[in-house]
CSV table of N, CA and C in Angstrom, one decimal:
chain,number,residue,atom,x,y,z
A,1,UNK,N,-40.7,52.5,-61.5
A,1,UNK,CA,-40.3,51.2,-61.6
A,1,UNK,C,-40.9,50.3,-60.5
A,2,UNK,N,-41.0,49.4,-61.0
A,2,UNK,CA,-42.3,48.0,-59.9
A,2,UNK,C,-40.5,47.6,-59.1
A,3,UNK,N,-41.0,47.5,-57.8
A,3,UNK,CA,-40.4,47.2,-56.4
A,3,UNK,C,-39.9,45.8,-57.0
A,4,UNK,N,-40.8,44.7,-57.2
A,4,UNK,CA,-40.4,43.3,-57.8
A,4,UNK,C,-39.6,42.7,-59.0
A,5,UNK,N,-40.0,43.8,-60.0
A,5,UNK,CA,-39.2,43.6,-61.1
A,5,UNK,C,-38.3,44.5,-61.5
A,6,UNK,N,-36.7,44.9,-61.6
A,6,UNK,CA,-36.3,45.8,-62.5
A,6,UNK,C,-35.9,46.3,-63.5
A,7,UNK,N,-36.6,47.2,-64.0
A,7,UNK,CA,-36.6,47.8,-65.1
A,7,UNK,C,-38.2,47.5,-66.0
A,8,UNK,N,-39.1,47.4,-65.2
A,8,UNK,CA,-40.5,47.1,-65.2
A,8,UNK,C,-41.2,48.4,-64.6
A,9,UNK,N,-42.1,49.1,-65.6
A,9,UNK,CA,-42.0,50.2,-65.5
A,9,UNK,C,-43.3,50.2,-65.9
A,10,UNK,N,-44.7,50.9,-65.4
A,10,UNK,CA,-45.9,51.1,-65.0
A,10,UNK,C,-46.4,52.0,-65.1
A,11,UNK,N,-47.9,52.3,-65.8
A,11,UNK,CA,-48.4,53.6,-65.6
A,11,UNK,C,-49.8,53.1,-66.2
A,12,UNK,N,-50.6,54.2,-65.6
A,12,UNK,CA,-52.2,54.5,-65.9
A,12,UNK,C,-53.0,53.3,-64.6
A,13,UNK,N,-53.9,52.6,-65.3
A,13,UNK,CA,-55.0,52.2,-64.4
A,13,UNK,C,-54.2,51.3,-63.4
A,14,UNK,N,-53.1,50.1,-63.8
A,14,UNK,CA,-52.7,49.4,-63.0
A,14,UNK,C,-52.2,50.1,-61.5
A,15,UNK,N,-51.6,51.4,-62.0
A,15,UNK,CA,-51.3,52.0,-60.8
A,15,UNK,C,-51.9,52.6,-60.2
A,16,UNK,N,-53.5,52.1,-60.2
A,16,UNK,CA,-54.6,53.0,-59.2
A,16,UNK,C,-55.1,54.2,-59.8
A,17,UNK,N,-54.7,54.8,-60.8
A,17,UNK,CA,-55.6,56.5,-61.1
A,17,UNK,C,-56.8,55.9,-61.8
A,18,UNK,N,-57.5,57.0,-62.2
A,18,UNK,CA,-58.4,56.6,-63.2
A,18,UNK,C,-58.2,58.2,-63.8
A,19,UNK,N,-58.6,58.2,-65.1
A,19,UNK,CA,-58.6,59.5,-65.9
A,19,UNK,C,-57.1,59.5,-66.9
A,20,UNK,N,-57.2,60.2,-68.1
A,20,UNK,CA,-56.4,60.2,-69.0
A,20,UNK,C,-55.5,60.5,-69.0
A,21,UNK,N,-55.8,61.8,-68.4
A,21,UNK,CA,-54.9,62.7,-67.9
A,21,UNK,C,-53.5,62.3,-66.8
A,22,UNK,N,-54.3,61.4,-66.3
A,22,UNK,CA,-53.1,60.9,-65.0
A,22,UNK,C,-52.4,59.6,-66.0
A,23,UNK,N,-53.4,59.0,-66.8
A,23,UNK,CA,-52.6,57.9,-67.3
A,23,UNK,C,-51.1,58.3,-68.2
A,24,UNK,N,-51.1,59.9,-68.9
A,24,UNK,CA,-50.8,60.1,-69.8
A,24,UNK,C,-49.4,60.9,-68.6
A,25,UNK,N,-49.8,61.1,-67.8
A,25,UNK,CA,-48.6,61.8,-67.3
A,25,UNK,C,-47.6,60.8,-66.7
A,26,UNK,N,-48.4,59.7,-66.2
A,26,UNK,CA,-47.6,58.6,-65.2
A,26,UNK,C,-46.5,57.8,-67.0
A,27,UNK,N,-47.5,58.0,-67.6
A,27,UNK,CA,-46.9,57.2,-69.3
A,27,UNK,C,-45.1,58.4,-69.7
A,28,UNK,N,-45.5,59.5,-69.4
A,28,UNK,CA,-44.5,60.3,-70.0
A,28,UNK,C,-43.2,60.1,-69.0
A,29,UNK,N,-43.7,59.8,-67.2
A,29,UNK,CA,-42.3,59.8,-66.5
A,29,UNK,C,-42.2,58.1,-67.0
A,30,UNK,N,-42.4,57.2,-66.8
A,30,UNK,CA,-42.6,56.1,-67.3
A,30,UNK,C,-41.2,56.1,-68.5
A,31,UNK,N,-41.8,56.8,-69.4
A,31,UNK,CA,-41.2,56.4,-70.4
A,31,UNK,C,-39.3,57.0,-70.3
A,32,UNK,N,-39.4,58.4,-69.3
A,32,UNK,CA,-37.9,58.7,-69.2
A,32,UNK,C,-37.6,58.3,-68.5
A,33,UNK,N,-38.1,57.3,-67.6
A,33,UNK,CA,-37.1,56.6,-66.6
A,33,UNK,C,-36.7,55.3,-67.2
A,34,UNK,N,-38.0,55.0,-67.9
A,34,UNK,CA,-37.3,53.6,-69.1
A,34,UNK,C,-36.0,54.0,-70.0
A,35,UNK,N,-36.0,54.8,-70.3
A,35,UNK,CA,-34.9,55.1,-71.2
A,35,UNK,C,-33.9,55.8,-70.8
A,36,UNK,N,-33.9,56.8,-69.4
A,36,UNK,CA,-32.8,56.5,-68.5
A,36,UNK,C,-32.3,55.1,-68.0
A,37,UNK,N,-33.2,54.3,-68.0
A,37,UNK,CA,-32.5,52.8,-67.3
A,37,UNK,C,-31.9,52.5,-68.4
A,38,UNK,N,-32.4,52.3,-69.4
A,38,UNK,CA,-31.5,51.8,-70.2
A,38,UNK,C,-30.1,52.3,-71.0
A,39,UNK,N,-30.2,53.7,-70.8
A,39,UNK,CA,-29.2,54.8,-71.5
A,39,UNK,C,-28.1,55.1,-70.6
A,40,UNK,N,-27.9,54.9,-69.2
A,40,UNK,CA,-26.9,54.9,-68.5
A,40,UNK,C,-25.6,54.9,-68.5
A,41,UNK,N,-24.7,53.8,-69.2
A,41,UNK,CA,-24.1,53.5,-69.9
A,41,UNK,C,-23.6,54.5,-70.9
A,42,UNK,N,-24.4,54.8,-72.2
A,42,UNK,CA,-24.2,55.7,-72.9
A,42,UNK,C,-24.5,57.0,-72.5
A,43,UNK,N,-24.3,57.7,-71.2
A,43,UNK,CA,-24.1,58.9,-71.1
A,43,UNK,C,-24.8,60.1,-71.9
A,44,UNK,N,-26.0,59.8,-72.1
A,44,UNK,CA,-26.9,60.2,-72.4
A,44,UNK,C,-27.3,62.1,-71.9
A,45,UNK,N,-27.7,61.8,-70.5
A,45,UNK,CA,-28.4,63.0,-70.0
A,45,UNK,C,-27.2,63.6,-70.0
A,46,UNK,N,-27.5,64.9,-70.6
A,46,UNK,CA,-26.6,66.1,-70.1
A,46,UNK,C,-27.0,66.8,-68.9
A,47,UNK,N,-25.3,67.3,-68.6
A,47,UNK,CA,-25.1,68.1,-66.9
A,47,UNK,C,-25.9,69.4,-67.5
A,48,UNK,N,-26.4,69.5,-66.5
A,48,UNK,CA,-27.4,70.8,-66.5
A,48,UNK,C,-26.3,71.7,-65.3
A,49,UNK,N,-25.8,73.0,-65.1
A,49,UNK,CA,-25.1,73.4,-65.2
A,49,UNK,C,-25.7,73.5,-63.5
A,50,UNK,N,-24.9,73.4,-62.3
A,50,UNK,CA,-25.4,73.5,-61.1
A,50,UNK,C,-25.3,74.8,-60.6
A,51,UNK,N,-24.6,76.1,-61.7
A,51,UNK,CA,-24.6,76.5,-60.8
A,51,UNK,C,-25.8,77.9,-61.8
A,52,UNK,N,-26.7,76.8,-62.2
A,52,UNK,CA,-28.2,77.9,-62.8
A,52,UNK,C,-28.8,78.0,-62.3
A,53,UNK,N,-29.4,79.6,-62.5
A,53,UNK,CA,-30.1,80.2,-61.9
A,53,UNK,C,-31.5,79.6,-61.6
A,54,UNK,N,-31.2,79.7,-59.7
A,54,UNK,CA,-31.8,79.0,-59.0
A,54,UNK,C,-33.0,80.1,-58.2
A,55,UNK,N,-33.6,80.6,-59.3
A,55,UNK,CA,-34.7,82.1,-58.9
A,55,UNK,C,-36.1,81.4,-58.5
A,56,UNK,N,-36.8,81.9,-58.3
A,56,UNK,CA,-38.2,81.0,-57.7
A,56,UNK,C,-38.4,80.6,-58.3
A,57,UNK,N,-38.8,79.1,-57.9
A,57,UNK,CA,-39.8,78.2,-58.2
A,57,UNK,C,-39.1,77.4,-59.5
A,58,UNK,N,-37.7,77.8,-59.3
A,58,UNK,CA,-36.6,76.5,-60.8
A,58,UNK,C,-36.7,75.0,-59.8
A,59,UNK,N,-36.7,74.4,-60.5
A,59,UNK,CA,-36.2,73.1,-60.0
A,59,UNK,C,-34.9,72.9,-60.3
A,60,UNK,N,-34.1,72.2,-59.2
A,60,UNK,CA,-32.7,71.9,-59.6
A,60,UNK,C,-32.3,70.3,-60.8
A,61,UNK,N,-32.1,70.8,-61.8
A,61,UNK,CA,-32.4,69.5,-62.7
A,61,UNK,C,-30.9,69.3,-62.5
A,62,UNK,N,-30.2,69.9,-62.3
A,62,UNK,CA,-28.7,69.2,-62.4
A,62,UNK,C,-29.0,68.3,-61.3
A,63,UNK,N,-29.3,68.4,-59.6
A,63,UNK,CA,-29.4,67.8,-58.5
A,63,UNK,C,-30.4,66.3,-59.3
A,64,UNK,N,-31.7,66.8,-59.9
A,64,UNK,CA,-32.1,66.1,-60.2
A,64,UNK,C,-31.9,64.6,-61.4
A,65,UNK,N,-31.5,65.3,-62.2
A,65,UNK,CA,-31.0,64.4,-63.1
A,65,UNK,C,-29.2,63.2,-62.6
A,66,UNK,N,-28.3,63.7,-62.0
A,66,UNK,CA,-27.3,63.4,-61.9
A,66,UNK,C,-27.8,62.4,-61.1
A,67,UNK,N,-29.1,62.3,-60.4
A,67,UNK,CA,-29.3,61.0,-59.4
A,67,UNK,C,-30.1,60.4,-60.4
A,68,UNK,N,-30.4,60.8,-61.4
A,68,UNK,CA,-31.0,59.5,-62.3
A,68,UNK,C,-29.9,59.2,-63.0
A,69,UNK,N,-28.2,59.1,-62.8
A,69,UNK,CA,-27.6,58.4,-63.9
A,69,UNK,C,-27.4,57.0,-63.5
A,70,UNK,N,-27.9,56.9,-62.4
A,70,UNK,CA,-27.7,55.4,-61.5
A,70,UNK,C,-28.8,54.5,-61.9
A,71,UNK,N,-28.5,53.3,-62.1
A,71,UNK,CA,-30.2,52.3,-62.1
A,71,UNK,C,-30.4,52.8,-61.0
A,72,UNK,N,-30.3,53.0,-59.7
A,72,UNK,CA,-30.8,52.9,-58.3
A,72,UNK,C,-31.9,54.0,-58.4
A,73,UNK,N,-31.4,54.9,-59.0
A,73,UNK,CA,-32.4,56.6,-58.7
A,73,UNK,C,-32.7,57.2,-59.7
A,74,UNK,N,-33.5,57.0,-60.1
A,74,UNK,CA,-34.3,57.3,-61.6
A,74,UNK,C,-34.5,59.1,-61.2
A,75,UNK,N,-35.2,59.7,-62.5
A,75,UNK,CA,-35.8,60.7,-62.0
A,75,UNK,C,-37.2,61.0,-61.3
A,76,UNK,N,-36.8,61.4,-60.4
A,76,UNK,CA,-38.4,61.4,-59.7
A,76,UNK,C,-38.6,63.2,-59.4
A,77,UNK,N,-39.6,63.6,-60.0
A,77,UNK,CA,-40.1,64.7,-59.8
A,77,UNK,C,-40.4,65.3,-58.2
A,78,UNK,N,-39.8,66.6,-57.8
A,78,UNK,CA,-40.9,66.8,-56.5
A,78,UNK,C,-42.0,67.2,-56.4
A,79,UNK,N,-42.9,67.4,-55.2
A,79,UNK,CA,-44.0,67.7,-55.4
A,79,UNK,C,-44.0,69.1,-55.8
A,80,UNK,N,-43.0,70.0,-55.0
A,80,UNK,CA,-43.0,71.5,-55.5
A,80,UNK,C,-42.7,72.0,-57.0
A,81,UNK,N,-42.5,70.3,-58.2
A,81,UNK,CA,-42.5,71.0,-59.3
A,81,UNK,C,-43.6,71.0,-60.4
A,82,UNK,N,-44.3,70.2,-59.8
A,82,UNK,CA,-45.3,69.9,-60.8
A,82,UNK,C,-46.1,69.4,-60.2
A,83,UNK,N,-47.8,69.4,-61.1
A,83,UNK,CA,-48.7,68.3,-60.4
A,83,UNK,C,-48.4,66.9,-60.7
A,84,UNK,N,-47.6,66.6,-61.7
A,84,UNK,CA,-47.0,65.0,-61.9
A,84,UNK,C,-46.3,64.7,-60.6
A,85,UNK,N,-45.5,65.4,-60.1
A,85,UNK,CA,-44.9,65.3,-58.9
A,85,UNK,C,-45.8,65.4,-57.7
A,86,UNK,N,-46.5,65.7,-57.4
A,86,UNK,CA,-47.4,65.3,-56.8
A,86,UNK,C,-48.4,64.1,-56.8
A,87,UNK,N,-48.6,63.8,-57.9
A,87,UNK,CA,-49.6,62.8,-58.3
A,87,UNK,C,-48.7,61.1,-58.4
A,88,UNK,N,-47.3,61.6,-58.7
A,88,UNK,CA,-46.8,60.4,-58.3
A,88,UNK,C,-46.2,59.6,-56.9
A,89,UNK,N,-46.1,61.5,-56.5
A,89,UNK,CA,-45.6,61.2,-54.7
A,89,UNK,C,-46.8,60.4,-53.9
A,90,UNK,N,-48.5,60.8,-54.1
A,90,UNK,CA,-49.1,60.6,-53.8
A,90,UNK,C,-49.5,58.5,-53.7
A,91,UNK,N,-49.4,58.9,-54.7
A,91,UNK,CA,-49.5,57.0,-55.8
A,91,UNK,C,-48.7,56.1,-54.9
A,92,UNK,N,-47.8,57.0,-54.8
A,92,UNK,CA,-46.1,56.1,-54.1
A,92,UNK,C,-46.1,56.1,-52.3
A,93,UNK,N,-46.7,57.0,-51.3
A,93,UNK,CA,-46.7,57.2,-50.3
A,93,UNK,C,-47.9,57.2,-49.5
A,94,UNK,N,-49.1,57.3,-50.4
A,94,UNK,CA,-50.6,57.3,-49.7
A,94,UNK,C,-51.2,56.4,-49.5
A,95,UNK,N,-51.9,55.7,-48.5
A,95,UNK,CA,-53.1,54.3,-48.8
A,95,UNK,C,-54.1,55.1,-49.0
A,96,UNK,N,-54.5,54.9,-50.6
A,96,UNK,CA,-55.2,54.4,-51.3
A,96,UNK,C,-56.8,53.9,-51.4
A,97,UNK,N,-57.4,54.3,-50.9
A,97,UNK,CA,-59.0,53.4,-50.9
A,97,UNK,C,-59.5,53.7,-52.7
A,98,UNK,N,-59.2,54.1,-53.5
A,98,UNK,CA,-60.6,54.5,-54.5
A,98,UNK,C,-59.5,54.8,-55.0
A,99,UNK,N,-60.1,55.1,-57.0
A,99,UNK,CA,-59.2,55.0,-57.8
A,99,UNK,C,-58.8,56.4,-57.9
A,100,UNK,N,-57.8,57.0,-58.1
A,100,UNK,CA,-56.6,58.0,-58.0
A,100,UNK,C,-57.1,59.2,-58.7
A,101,UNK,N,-57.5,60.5,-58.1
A,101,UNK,CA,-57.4,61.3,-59.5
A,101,UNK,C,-56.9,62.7,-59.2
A,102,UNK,N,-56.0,63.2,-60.0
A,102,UNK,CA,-55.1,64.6,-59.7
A,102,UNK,C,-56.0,65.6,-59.5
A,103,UNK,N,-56.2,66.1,-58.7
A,103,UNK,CA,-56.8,67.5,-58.1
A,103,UNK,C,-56.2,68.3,-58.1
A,104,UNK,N,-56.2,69.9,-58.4
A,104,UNK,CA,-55.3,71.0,-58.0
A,104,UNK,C,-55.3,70.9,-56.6
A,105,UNK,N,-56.4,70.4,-55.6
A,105,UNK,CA,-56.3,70.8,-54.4
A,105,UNK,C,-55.4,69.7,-53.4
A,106,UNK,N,-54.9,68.6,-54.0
A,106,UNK,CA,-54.0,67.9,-53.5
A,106,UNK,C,-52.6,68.7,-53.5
A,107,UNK,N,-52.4,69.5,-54.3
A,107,UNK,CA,-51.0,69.8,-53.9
A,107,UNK,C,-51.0,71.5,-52.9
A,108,UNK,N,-50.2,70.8,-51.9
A,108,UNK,CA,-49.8,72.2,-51.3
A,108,UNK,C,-49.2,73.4,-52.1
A,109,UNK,N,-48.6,73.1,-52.9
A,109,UNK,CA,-47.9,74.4,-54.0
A,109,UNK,C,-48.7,74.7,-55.4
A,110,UNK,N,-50.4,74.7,-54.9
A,110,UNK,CA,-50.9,75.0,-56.5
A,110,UNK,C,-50.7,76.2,-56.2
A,111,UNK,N,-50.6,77.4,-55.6
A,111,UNK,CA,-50.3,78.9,-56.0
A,111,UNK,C,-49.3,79.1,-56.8
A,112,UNK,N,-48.2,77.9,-56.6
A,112,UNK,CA,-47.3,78.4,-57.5
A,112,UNK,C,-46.6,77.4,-59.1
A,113,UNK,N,-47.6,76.0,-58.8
A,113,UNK,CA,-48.0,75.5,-59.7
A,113,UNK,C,-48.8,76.1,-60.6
A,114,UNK,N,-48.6,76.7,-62.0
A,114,UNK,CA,-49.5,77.8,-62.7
A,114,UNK,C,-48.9,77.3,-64.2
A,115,UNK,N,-49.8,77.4,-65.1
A,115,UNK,CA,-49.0,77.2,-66.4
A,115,UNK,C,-48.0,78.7,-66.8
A,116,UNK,N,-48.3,79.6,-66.5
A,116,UNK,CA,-47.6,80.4,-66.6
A,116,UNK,C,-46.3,80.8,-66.7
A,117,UNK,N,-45.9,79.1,-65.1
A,117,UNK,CA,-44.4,79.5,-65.1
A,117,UNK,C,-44.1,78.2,-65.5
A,118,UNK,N,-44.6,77.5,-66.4
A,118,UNK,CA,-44.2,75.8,-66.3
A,118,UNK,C,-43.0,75.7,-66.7
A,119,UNK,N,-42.3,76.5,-67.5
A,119,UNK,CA,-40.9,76.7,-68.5
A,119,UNK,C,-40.6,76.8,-67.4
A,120,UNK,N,-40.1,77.8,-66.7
A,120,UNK,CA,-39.2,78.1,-65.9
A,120,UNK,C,-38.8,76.9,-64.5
A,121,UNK,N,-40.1,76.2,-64.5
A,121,UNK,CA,-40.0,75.2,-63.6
A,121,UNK,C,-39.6,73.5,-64.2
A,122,UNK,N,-39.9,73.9,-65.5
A,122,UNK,CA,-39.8,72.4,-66.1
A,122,UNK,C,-38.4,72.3,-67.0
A,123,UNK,N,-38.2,73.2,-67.9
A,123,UNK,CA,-37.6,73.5,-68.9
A,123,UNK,C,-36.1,72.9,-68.9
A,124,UNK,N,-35.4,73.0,-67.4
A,124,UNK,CA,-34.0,72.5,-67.7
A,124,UNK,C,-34.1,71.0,-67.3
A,125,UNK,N,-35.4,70.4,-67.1
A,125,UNK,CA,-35.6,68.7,-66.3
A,125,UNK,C,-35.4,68.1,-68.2
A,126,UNK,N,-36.5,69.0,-68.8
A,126,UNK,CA,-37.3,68.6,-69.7
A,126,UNK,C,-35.8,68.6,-70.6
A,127,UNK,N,-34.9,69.5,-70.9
A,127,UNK,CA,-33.2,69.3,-71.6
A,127,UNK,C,-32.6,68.8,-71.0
A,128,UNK,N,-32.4,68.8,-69.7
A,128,UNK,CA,-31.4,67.4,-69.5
A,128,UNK,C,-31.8,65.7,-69.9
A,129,UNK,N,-33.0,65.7,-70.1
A,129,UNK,CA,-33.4,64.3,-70.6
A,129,UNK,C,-33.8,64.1,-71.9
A,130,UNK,N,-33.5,65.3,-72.7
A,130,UNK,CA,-33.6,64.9,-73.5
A,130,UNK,C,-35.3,65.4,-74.6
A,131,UNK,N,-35.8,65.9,-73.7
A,131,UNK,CA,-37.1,66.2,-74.5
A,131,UNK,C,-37.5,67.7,-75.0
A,132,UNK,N,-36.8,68.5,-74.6
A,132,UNK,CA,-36.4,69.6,-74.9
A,132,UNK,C,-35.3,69.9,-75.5
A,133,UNK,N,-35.3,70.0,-77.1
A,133,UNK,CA,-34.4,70.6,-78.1
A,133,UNK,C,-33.3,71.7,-77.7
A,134,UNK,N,-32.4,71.7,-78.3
A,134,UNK,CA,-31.2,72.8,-77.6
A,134,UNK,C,-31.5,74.0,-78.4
A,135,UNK,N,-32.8,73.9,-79.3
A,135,UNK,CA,-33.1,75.2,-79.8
A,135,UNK,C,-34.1,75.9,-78.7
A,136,UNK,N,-34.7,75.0,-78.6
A,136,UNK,CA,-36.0,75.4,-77.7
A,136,UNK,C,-35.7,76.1,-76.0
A,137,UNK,N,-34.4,75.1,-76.0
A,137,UNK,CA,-33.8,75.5,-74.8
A,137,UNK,C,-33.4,76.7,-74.5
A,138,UNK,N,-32.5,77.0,-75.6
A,138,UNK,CA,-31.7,78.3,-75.9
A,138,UNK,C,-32.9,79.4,-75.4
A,139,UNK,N,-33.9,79.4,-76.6
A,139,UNK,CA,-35.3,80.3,-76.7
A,139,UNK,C,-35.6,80.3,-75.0
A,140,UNK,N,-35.9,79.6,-74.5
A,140,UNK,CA,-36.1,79.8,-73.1
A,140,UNK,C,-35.3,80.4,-72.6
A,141,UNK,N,-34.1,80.0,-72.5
A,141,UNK,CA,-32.8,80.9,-72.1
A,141,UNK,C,-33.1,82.3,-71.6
A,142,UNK,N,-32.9,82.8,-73.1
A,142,UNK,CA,-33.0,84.0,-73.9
A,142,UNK,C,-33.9,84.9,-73.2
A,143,UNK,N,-35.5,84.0,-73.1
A,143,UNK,CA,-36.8,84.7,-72.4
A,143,UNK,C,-36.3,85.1,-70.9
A,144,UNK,N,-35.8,83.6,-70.5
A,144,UNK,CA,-35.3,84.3,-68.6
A,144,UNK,C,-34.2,85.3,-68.6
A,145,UNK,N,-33.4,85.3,-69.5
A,145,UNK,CA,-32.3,86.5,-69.3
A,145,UNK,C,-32.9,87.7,-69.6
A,146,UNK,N,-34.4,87.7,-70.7
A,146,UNK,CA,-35.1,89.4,-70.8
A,146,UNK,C,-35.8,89.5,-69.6
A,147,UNK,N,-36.5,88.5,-69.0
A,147,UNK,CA,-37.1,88.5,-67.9
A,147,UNK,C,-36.1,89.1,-66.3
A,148,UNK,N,-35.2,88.9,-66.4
A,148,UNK,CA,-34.2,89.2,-65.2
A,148,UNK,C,-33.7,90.6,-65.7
A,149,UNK,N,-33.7,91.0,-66.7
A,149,UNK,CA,-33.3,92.3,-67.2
A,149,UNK,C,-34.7,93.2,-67.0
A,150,UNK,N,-35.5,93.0,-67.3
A,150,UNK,CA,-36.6,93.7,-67.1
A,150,UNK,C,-36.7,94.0,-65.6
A,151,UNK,N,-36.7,93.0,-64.8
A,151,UNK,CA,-36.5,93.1,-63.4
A,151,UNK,C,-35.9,93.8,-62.3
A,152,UNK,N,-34.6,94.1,-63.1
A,152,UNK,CA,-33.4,94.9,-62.8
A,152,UNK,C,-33.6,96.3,-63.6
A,153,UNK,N,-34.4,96.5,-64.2
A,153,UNK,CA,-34.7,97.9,-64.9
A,153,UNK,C,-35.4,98.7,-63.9
C-alpha cells in the first residue's frame, strides 16, 4: 500500500523491478492486501490454528494473518518465507539505483527457499487468505502428517 494514499496499492514497473516475474508476484500480494483491506469488516480470513505445527521452515500464518485483520498491518511476507518476501522487503528497505530484479542470491535463506518445500512453507498463509481451497488444504494436511509419521518410523 502507497505511504500517501490508503488503500492504493502498487505493483510491477512503478515500483522499480523490471521482469515479469517480479511484476506478477508484487501483483498477487497486491491483490490480497487489497482484498484484506477491504474484507476486514466481514471477517473473512480464517484463524489458522496457532498452535500448528511449527517444524522447519513453516511460517507462522496465524501470527501472520491475525496482523493483517487491521487496515494498519496488511500481510507482509518474511524474508525467510519466500523470495516474494524478500523481493518485497528489498523494494521497501533498500536504495535502489537500477531497476529491481529477484535473484536467488539476494536472499540469505535460498538453501532453504526450494520449491520442494514451498507447501510446507506457504500452504497455511495461502488458506488463511483465502487462496488455498479447504480441499487442497486438507490434502496438504494429510501429506505433513505421512511425512512426520515416516519420520518417527
Amino acid at each position: 500500500m502507497t505511504s500517501k494514499v490508503r488503500g492504493l496499492f502498487l505493483a510491477g514497473q512503478i515500483n522499480g523491478t523490471t521482469g515479469y516475474e517480479e511484476a506478477a508476484g508484487q501483483g498477487l500480494l497486491a491483490g490480497i492486501n487489497a482484498s484484506l483491506y477491504i474484507d476486514v469488516g466481514e471477517n473473512r480470513i480464517a484463524d489458522v490454528a496457532a498452535s500448528s505445527d511449527s517444524g522447519e521452515g513453516d511460517v507462522d500464518a496465524g501470527a501472520l494473518v491475525s496482523r493483517a485483520r487491521s487496515r494498519d498491518s496488511l500481510l507482509v511476507l518474511p524474508r525467510s518465507s519466500s523470495y516474494l518476501g524478500v523481493l518485497i522487503d528489498d523494494l521497501c528497505t533498500k536504495d535502489l539505483r537500477e531497476p529491481y530484479r529477484m535473484l536467488t542470491s539476494r536472499s540469505e535463506y535460498r538453501m532453504s527457499l526450494r520449491q520442494d518445500n514451498a507447501d510446507a512453507r506457504l500452504s497455511a498463509v495461502g488458506h488463511a487468505v483465502g487462496l488455498l481451497s479447504d480441499r487442497r488444504y486438507e490434502a496438504f494436511e494429510k501429506k505433513r502428517a505421512n511425512v512426520a509419521a515416516e519420520r518417527k518410523r
